CSV table of C-alpha atoms in Angstrom, one decimal:
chain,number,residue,atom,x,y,z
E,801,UNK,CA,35.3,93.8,114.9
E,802,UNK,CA,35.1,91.9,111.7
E,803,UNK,CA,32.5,89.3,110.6
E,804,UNK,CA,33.2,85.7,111.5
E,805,UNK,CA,33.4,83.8,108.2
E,806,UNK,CA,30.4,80.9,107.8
E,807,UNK,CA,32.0,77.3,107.8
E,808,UNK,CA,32.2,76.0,104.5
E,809,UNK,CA,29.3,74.0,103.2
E,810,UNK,CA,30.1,69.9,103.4
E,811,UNK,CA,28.4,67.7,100.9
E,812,UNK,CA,27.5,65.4,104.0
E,813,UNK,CA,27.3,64.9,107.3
E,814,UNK,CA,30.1,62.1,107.6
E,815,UNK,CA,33.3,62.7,109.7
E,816,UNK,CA,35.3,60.7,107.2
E,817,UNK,CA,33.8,62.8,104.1
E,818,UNK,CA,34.3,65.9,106.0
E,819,UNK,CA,37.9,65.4,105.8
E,820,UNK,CA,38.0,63.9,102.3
E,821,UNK,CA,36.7,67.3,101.3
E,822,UNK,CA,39.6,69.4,103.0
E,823,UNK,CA,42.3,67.3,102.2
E,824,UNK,CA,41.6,65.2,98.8
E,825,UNK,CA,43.7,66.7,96.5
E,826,UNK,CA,47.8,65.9,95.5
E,827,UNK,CA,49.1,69.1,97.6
E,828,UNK,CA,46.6,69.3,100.4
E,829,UNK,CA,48.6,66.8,102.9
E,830,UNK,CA,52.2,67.7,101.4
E,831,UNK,CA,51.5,71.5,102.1
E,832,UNK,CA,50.6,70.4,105.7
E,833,UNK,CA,52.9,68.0,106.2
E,834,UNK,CA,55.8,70.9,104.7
E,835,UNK,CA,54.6,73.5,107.7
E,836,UNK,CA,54.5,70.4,109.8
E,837,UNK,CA,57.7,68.7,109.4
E,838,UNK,CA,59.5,71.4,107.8
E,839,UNK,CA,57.6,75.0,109.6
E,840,UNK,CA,57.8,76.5,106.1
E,841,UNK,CA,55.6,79.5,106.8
E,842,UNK,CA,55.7,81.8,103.6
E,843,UNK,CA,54.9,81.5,100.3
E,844,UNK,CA,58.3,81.4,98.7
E,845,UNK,CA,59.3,78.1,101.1
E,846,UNK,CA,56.3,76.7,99.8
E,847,UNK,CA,56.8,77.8,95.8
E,848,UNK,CA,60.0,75.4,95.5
E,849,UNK,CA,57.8,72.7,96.1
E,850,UNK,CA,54.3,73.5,95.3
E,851,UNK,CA,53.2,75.3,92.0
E,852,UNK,CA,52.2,79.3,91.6
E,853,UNK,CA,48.6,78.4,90.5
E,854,UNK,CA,47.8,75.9,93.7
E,855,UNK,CA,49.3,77.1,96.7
E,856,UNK,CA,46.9,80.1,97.5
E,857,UNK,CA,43.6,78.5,96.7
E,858,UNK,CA,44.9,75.6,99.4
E,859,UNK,CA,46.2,78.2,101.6
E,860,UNK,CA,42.5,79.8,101.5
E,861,UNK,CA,40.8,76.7,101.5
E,862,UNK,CA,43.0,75.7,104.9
E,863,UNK,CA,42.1,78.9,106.9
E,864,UNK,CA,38.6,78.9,105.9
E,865,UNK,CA,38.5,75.3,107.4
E,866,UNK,CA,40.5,77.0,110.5
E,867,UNK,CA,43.9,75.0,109.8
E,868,UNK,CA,46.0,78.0,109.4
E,869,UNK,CA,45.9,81.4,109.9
E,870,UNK,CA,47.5,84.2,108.1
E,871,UNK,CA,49.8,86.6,110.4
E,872,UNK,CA,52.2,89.5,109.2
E,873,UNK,CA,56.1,88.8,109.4
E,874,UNK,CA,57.9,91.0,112.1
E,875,UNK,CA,60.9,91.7,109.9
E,876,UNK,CA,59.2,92.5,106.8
E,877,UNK,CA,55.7,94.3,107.7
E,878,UNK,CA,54.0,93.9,104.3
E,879,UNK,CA,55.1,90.0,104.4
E,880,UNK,CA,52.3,87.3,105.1
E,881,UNK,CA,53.0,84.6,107.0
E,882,UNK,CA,51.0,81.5,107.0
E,883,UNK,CA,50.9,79.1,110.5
E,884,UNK,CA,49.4,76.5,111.6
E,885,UNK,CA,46.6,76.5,113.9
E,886,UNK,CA,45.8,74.0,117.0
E,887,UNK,CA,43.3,72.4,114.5
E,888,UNK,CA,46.0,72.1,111.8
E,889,UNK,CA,48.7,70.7,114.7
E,890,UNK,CA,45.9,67.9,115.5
E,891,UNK,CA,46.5,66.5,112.0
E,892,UNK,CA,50.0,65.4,113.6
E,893,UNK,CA,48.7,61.9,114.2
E,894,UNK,CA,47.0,60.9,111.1
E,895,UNK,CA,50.0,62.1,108.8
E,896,UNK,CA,52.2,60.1,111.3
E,897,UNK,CA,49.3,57.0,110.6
E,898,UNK,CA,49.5,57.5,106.8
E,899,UNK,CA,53.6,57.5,107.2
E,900,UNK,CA,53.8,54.4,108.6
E,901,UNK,CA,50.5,52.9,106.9
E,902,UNK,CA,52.3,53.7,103.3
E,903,UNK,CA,55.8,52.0,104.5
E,904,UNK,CA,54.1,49.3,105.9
E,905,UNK,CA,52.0,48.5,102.5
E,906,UNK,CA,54.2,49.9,99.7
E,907,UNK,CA,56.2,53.1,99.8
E,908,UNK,CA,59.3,52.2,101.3
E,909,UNK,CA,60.9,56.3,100.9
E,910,UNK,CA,61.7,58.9,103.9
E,911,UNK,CA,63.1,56.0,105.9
E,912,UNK,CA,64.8,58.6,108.4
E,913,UNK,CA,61.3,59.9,109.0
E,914,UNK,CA,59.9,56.7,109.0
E,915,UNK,CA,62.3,55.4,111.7
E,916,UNK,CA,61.8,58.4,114.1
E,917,UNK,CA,57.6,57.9,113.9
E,918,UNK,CA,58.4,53.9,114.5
E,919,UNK,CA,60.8,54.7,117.7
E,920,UNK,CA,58.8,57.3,119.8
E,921,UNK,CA,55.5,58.5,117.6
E,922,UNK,CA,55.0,60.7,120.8
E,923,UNK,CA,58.1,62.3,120.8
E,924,UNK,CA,58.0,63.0,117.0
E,925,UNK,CA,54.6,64.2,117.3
E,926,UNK,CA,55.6,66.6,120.5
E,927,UNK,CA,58.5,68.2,118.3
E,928,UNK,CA,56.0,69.9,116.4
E,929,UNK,CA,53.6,72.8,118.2
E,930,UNK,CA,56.7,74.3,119.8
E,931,UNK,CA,57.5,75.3,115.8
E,932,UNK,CA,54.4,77.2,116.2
E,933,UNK,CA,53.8,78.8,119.7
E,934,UNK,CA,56.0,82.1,119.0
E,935,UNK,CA,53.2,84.1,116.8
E,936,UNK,CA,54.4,87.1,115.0
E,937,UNK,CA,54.1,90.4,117.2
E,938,UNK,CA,51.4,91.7,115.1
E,939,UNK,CA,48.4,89.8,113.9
E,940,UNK,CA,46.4,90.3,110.4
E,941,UNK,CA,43.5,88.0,111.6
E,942,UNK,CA,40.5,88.3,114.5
């Protein structure tokens, strides 16, 4: 059995920092909200979007935090997968806040999205851990 990898050290005991320090960056949130929305789960879905250089220190940086995990594809052995975990689905709700928060206050874009949060936020929110109960058959991680 492998070692269980310490929790990163925060620079304070704040909730609010706590999640400043995952997510404050530009890709942070859109990665997230792409395996979200989207259920991109490998690297070249992500690399149309997100840049060579970024995507695998956030990818890192998520699954030490315990937002994703890292699982091998079951067509293509050697291929990583990257899902997210029940931590990572919990963000649901506060990129759903941020959505409407932004529409309300100045971005007026994504107003398909937009108007799906605004009928039924629960249903929206619902449509997403079924993208992310069937795991691969074999698992890379503990």
């Amino acid at each position: 059995m492998g070692k269980k990898k310490a929790s990163p050290k925060r620079r304070s005991g704040c909730p609010l920092n706590a999640s400043v320090e995952i997510l404050n960056d530009p890709w942070s949130l859109p990665i997230i909200r792409d395996m979200m929305l989207r259920g991109f789960r490998t690297c070249k879905e992500f690399l149309e979007r997100i840049a060579t250089n970024i995507l695998p220190d956030r990818l890192r940086k998520f699954e030490a935090h315990g937002i994703t995990t890292t699982d091998r594809d079951r067509s293509v052995e050697r291929k990583l997968i990257c899902l997210l975990t029940a931590k990572g689905i919990d963000l649901g709700p506060l990129l759903t806040q941020m959505v409407l928060w932004a529409d309300a206050h100045k971005d007026r874009g994504n107003q398909a999205m937009v108007q799906l949060i605004q009928q039924d936020q629960q249903q929206f929110l619902a449509a997403v851990p079924p993208r992310w109960a069937e795991k691969p058959s074999r698992s890379t991680t503990n």
